[in-house]
PDB file of C-alpha atoms in Angstrom:
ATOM      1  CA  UNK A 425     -10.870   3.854 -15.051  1.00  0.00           C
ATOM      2  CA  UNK A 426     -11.681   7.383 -16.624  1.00  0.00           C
ATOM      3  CA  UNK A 427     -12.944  10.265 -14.325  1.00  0.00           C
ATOM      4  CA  UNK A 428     -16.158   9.857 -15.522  1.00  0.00           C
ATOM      5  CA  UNK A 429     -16.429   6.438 -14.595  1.00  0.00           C
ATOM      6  CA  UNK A 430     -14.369   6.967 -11.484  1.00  0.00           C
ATOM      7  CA  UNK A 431     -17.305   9.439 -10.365  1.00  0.00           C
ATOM      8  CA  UNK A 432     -19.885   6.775 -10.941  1.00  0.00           C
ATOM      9  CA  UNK A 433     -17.899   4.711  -8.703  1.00  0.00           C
ATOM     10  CA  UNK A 434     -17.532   7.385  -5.804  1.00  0.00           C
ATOM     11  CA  UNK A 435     -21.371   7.588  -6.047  1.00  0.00           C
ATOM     12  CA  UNK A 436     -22.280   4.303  -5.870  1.00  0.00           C
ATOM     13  CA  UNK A 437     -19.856   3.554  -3.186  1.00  0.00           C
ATOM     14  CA  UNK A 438     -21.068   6.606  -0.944  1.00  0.00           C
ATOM     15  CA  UNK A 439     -24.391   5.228  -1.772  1.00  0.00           C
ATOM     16  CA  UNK A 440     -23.569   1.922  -0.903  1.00  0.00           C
ATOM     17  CA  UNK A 441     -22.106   2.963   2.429  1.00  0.00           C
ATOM     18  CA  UNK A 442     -25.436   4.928   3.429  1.00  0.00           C
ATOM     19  CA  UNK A 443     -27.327   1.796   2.482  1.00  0.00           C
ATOM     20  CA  UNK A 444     -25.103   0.222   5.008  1.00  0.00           C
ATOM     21  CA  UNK A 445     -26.138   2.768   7.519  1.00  0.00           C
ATOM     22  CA  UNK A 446     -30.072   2.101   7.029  1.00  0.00           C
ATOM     23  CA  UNK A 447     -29.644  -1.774   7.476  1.00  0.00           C
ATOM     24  CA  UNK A 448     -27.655  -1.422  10.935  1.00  0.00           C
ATOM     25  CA  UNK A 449     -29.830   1.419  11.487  1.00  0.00           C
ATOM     26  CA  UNK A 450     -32.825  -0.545  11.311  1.00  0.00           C
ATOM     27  CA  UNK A 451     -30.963  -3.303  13.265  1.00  0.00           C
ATOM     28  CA  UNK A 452     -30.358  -1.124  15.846  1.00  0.00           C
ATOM     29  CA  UNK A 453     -33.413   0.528  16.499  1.00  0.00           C
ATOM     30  CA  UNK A 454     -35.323  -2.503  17.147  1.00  0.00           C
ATOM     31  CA  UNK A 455     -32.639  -4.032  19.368  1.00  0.00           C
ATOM     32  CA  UNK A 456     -33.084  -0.383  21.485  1.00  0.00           C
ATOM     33  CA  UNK A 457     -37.261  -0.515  21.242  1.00  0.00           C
ATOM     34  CA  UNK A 458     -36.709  -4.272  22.569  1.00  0.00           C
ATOM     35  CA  UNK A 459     -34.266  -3.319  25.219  1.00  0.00           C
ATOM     36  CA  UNK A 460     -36.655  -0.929  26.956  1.00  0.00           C
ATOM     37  CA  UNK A 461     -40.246  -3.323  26.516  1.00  0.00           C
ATOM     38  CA  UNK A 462     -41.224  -1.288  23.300  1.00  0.00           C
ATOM     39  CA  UNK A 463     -42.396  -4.458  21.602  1.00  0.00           C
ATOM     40  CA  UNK A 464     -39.297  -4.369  19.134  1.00  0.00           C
ATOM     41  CA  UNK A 465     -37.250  -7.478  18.205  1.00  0.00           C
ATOM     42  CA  UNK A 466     -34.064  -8.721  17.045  1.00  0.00           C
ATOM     43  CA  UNK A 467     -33.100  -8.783  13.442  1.00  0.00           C
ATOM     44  CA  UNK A 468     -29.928  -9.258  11.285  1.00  0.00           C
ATOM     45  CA  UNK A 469     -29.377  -7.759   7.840  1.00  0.00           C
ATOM     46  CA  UNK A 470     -32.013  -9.646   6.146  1.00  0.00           C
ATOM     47  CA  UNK A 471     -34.595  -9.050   8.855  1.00  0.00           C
ATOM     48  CA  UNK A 472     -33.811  -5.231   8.260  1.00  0.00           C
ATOM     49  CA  UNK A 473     -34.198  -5.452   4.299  1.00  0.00           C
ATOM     50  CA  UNK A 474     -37.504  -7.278   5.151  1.00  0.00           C
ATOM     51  CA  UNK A 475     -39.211  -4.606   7.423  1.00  0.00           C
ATOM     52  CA  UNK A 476     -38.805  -2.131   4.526  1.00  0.00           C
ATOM     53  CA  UNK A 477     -41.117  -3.909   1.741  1.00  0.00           C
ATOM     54  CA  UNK A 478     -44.061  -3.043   4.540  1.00  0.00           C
ATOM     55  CA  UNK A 479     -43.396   0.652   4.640  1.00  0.00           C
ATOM     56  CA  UNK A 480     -44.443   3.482   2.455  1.00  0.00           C
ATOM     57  CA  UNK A 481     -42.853   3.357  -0.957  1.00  0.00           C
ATOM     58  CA  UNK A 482     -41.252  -0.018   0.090  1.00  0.00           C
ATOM     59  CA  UNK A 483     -40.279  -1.048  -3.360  1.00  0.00           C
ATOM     60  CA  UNK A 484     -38.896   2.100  -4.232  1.00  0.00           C
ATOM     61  CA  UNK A 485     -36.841   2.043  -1.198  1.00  0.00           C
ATOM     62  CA  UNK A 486     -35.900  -1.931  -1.804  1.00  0.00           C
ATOM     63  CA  UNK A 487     -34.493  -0.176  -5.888  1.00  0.00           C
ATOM     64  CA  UNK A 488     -32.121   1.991  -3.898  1.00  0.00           C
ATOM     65  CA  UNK A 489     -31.079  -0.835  -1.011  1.00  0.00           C
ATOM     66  CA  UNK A 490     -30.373  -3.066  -3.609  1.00  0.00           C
ATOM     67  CA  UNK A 491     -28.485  -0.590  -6.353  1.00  0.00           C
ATOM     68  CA  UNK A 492     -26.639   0.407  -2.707  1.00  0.00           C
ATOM     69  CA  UNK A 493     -25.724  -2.710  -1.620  1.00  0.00           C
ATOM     70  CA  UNK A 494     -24.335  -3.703  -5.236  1.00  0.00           C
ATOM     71  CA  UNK A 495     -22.093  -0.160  -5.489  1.00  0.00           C
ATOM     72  CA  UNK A 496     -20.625  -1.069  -1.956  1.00  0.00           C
ATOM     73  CA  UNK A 497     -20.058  -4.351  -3.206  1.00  0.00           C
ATOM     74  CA  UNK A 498     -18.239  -3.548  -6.166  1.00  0.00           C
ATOM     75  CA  UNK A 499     -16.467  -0.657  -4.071  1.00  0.00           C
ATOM     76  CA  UNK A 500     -15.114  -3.328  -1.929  1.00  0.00           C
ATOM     77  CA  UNK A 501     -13.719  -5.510  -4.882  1.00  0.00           C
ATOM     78  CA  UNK A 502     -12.154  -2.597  -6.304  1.00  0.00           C
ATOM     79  CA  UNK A 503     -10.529  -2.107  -2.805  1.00  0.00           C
ATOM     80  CA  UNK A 504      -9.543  -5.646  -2.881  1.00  0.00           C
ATOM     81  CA  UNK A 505      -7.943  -6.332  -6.399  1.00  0.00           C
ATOM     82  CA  UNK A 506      -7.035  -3.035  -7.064  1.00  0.00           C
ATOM     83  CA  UNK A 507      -5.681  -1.607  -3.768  1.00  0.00           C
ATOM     84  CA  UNK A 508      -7.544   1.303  -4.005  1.00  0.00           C
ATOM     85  CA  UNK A 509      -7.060   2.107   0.164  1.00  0.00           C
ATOM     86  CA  UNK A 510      -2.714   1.183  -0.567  1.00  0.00           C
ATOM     87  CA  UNK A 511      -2.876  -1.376   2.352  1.00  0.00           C
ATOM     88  CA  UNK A 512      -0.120  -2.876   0.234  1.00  0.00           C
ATOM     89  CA  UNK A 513       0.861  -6.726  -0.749  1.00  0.00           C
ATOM     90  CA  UNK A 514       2.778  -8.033   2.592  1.00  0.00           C
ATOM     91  CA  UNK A 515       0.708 -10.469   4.795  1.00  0.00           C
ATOM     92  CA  UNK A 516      -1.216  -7.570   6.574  1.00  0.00           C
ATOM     93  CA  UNK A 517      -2.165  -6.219   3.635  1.00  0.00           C
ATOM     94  CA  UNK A 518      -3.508  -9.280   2.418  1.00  0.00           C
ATOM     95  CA  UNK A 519      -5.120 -10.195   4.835  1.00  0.00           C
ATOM     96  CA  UNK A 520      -7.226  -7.148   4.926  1.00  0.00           C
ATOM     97  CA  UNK A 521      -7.697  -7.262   0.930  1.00  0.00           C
ATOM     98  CA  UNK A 522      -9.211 -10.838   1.661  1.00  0.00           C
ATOM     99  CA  UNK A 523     -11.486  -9.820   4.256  1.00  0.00           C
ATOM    100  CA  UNK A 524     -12.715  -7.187   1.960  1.00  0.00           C
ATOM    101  CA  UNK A 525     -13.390  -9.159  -0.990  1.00  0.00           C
ATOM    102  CA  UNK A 526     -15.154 -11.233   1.701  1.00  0.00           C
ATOM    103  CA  UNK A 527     -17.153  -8.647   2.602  1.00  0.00           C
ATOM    104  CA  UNK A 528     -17.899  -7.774  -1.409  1.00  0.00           C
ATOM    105  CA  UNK A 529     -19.547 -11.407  -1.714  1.00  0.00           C
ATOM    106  CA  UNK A 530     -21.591 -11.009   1.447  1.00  0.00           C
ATOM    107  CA  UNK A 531     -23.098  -7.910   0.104  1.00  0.00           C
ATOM    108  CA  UNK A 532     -23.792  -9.302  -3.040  1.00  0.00           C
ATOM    109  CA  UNK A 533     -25.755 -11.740  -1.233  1.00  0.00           C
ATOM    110  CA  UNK A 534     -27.623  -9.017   0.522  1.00  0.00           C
ATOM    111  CA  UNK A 535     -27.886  -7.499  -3.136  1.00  0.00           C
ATOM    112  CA  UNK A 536     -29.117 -10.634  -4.328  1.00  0.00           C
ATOM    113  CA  UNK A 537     -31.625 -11.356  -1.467  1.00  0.00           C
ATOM    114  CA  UNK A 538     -33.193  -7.234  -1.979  1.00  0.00           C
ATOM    115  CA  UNK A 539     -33.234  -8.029  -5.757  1.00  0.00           C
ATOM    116  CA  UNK A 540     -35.251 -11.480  -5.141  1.00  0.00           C
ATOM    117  CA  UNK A 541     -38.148  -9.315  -2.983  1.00  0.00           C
ATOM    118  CA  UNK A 542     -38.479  -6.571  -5.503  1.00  0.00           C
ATOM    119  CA  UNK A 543     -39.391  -9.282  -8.359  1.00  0.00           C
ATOM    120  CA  UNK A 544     -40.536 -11.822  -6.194  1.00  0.00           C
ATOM    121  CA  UNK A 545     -37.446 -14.597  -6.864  1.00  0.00           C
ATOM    122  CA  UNK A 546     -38.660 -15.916  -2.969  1.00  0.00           C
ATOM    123  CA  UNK A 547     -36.891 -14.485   0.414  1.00  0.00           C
ATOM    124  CA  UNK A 548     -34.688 -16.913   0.300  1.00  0.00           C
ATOM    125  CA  UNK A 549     -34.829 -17.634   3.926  1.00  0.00           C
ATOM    126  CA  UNK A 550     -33.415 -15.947   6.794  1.00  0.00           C
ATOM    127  CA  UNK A 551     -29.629 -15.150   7.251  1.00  0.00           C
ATOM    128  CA  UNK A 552     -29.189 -18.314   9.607  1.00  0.00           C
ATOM    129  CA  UNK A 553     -30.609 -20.615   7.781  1.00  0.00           C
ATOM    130  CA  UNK A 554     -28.934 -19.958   5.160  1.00  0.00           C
ATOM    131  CA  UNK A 555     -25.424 -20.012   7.250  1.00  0.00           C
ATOM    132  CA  UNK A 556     -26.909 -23.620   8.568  1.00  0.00           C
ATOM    133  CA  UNK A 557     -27.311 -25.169   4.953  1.00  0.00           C
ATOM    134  CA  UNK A 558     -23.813 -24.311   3.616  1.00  0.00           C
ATOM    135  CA  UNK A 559     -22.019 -25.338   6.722  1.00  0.00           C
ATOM    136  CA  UNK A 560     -23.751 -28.380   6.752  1.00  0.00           C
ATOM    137  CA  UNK A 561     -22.528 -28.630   3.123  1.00  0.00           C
ATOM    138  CA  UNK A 562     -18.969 -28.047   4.072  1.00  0.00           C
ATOM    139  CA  UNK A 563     -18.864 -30.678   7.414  1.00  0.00           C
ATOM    140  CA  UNK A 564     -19.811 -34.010   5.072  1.00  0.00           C
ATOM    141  CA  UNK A 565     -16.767 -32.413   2.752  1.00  0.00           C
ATOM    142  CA  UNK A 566     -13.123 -33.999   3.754  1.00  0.00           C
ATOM    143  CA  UNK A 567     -11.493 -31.056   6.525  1.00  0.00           C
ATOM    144  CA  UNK A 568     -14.756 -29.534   6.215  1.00  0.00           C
ATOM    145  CA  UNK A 569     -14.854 -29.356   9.876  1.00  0.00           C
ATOM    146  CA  UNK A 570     -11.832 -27.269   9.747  1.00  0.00           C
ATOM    147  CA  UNK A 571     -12.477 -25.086   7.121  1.00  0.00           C
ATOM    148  CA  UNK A 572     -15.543 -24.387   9.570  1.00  0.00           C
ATOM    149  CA  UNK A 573     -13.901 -23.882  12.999  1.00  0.00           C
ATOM    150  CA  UNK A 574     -11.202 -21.209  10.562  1.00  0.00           C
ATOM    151  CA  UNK A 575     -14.220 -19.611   9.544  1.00  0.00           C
ATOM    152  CA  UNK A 576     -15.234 -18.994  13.017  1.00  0.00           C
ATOM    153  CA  UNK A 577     -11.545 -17.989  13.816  1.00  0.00           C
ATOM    154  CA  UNK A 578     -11.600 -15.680  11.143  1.00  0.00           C
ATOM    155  CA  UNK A 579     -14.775 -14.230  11.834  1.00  0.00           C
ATOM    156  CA  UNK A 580     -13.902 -13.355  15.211  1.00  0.00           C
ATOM    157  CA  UNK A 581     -10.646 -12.058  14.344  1.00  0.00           C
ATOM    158  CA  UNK A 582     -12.839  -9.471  12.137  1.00  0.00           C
ATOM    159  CA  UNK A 583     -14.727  -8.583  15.223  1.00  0.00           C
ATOM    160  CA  UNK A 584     -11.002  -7.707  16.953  1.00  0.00           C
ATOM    161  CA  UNK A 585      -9.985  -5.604  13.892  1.00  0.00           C
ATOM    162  CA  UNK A 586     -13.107  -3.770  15.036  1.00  0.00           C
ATOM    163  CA  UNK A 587     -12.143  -3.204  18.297  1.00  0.00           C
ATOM    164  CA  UNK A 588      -8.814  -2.528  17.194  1.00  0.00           C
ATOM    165  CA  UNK A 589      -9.565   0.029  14.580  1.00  0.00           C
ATOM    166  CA  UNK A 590     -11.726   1.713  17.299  1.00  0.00           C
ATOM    167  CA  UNK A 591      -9.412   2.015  19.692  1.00  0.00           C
ATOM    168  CA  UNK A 592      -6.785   3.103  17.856  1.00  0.00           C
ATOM    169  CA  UNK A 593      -8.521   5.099  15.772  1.00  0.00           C
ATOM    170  CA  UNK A 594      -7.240   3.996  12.541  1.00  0.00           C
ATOM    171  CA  UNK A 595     -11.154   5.016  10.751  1.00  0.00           C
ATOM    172  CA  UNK A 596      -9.720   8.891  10.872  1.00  0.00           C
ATOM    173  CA  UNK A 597      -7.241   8.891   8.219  1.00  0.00           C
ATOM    174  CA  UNK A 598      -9.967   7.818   6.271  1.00  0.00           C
ATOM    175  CA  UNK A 599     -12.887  10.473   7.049  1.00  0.00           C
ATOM    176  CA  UNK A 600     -11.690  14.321   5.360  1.00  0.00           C
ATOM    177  CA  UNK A 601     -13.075  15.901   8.153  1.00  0.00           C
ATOM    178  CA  UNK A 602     -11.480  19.296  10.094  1.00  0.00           C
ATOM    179  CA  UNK A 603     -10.485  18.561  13.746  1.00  0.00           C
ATOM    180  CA  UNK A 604     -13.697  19.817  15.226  1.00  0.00           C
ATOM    181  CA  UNK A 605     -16.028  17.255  13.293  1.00  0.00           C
ATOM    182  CA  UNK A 606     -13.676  14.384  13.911  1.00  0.00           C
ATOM    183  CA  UNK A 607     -14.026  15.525  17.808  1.00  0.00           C
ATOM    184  CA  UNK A 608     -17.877  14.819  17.977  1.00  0.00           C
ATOM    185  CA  UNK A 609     -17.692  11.984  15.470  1.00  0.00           C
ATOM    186  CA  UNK A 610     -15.206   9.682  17.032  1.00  0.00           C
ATOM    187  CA  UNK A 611     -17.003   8.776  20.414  1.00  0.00           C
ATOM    188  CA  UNK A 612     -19.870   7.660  18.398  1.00  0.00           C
ATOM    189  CA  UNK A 613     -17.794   5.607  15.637  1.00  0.00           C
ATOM    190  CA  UNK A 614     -15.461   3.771  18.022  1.00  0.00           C
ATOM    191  CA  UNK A 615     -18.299   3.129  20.035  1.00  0.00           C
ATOM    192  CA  UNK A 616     -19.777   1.508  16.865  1.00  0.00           C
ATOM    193  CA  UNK A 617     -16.820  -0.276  15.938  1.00  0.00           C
ATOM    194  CA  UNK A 618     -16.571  -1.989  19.374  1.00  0.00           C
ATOM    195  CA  UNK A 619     -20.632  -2.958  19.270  1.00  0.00           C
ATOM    196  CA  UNK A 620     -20.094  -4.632  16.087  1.00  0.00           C
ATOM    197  CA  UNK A 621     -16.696  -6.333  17.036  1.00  0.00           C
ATOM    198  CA  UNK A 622     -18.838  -7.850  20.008  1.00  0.00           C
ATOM    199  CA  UNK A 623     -21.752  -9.009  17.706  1.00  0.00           C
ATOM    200  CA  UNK A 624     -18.686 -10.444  15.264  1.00  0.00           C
ATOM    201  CA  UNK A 625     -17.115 -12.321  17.760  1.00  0.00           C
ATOM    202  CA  UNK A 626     -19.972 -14.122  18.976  1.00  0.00           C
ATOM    203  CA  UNK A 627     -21.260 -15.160  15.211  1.00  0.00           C
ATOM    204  CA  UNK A 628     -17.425 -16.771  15.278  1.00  0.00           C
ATOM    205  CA  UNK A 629     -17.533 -18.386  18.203  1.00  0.00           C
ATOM    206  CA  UNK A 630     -21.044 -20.335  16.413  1.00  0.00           C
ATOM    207  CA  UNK A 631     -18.903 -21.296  14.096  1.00  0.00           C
ATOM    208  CA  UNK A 632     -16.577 -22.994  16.044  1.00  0.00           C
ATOM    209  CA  UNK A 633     -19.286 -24.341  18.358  1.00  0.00           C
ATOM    210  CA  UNK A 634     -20.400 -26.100  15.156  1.00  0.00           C
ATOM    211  CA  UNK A 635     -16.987 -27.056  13.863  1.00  0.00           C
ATOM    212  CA  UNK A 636     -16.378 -28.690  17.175  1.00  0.00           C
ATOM    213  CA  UNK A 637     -19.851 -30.485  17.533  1.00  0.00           C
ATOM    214  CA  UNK A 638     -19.838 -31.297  13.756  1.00  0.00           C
ATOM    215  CA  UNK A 639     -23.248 -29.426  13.627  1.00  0.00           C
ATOM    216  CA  UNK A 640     -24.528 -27.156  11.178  1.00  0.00           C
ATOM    217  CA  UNK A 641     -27.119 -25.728  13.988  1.00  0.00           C
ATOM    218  CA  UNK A 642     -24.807 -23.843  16.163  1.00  0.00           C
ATOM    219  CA  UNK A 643     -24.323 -21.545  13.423  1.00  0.00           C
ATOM    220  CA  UNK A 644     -26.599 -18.679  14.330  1.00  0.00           C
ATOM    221  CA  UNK A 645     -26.971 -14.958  12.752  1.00  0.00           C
ATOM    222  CA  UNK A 646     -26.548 -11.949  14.263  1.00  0.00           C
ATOM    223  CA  UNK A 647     -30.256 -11.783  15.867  1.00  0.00           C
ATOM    224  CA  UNK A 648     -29.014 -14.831  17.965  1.00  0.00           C
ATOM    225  CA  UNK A 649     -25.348 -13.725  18.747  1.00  0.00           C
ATOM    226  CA  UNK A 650     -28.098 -10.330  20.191  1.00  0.00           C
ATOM    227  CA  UNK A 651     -29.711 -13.215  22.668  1.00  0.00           C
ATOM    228  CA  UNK A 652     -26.943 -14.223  23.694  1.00  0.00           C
ATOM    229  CA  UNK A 653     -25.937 -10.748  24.921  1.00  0.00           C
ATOM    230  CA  UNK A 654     -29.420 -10.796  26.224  1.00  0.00           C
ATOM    231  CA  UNK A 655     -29.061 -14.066  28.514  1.00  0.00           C
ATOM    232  CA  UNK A 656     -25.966 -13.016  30.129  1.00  0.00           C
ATOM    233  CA  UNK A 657     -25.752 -11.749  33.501  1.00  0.00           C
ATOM    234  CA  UNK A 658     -26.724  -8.009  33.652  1.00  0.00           C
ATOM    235  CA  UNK A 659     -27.916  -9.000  29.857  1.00  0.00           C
ATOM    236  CA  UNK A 660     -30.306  -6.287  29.727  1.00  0.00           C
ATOM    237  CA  UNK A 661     -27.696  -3.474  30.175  1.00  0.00           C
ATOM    238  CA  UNK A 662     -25.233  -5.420  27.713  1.00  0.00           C
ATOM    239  CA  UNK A 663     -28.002  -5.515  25.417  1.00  0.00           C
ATOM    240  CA  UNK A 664     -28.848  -2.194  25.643  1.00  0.00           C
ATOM    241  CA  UNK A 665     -25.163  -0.928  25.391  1.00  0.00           C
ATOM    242  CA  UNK A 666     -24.769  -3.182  21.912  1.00  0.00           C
ATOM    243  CA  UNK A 667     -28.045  -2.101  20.685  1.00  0.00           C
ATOM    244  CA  UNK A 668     -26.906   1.279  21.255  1.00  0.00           C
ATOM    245  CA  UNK A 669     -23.607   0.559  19.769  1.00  0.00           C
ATOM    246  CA  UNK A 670     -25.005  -0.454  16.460  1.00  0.00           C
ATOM    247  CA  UNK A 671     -27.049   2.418  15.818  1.00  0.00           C
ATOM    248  CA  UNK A 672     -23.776   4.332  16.420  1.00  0.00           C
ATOM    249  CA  UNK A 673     -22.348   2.075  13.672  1.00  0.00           C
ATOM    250  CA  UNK A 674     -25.078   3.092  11.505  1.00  0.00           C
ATOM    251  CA  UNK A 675     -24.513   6.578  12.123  1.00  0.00           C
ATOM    252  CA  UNK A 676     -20.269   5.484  11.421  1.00  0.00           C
ATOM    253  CA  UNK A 677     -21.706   4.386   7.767  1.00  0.00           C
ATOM    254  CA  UNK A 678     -23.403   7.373   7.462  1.00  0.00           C
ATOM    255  CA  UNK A 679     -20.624   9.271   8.105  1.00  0.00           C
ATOM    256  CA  UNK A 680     -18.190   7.397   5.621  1.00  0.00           C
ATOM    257  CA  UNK A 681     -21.107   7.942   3.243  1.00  0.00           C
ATOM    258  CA  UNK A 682     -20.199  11.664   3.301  1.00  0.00           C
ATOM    259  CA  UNK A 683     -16.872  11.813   4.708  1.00  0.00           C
ATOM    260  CA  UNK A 684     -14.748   8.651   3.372  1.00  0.00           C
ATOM    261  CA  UNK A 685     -11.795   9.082   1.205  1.00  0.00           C
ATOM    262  CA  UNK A 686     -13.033   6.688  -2.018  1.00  0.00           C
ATOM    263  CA  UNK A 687     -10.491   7.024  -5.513  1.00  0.00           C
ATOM    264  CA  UNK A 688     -11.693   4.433  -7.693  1.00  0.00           C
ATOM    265  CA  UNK A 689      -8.859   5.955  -9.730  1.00  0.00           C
ATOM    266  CA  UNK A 690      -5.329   3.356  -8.199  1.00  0.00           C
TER     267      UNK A 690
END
């Protein structure tokens, strides 16, 4: 890749991270609003990409989500195949490449979904649903109902790399930031981390709900895994906390959108 295309990357990708920000930022804010009464609701990354075609400028705004969402995509691939953050080819490393070229087709589906509002393909339905149909796919398939309970495994074992990563702080060697920066920015992106882990680990524990059940309905998106913070005992605080928590992660994207190391250039 040449330096000019290697700055086309960097751009894209710091767009794509900010893009990030505004979807868990969105998420966020009306988890908060409905934690104190203010009439907001629950929403996952769909739900957030849908509340923006009714603002001002909304299909301007859906152009840049969706030109975002496809630069963070492709960053992640690039981080995957190529190595570009040097997490190396032993089983760790692997691992990690996996879960990011994971995260690439997930976004691409986001990318996908933005791109079908702006020239009106259909909404394709909401994030569960769509989790419902191709698990039910996968349980009439031979060891589909494994496949579906390692999903679940491996979804919640992404939610403990986020509480891992937050509390050991492994996001810093990441972020080019002097010591004073990094000394307000950390509270607020482990917090972030660790709200996102939780959301994570209940969207995997669906999973294996339905893997053990043999039913695509327990799969659930992250506006359910919210209710079931909700319905737990002192719910309202936990709620509040994790609603909190991801508008901290949003502010964490925002903060890799400025600060992140990103060479395209491996």
């Amino acid at each position: 890749m040449n330096r000019n295309h290697s700055d086309k990357m960097e751009l894209l990708a710091r767009i794509g991270y900010a893009t990030r920000g505004v979807i868990y930022l969105i998420i966020g804010v009306l988890a908060v609003d409905a934690a104190f009464g203010g009439g907001g609701k629950t929403t996952g990354a769909r739900g957030a990409i849908l509340t923006i075609t009714d603002e001002a400028y909304g299909q301007v705004l859906l152009w840049i989500m969706a030109i975002g969402l496809v630069g963070y995509a492709l960053w992640r691939l690039i981080q995957s195949f190529m190595d570009a953050d040097h997490h190396g080819s032993d089983a760790k490393g692997i691992v990690i490449r996996i879960a990011m070229f994971v995260s690439a087709l997930a976004h691409l589906a986001l990318a996908y979904f933005t791109w079908g509002l702006i020239f009106g393909w259909g909404t394709g339905g909401g994030g569960s649903s769509n989790k419902q149909q191709w698990t039910a796919q996968l349980l009439q398939e031979s060891y589909g109902r494994w496949i579906v309970g390692l999903i679940g495994v491996a979804v919640i074992g992404a939610g403990v790399a986020q509480w891992i990563k937050a509390g050991m702080g492994k996001y810093k060697k990441r972020l080019a930031m002097d010591r004073q920066k990094m000394k307000w920015a950390a509270p607020i992106c482990s917090f972030g981390l660790i709200a996102r882990g939780v959301v994570f680990a209940i969207i995997g524990v669906f999973f294996i709900v339905a893997a053990y059940q043999v039913s695509a309905g327990a799969v659930k998106s992250m506006q359910e895994a919210l209710f079931v913070v909700q319905r737990q005992p002192y719910g309202g605080y936990l709620f509040a906390t994790v609603a909190f928590g991801l508008v901290a992660f949003a502010i964490y994207c925002f903060i890799q959108a400025r600060y992140r190391t990103i060479n395209p250039q491996v």
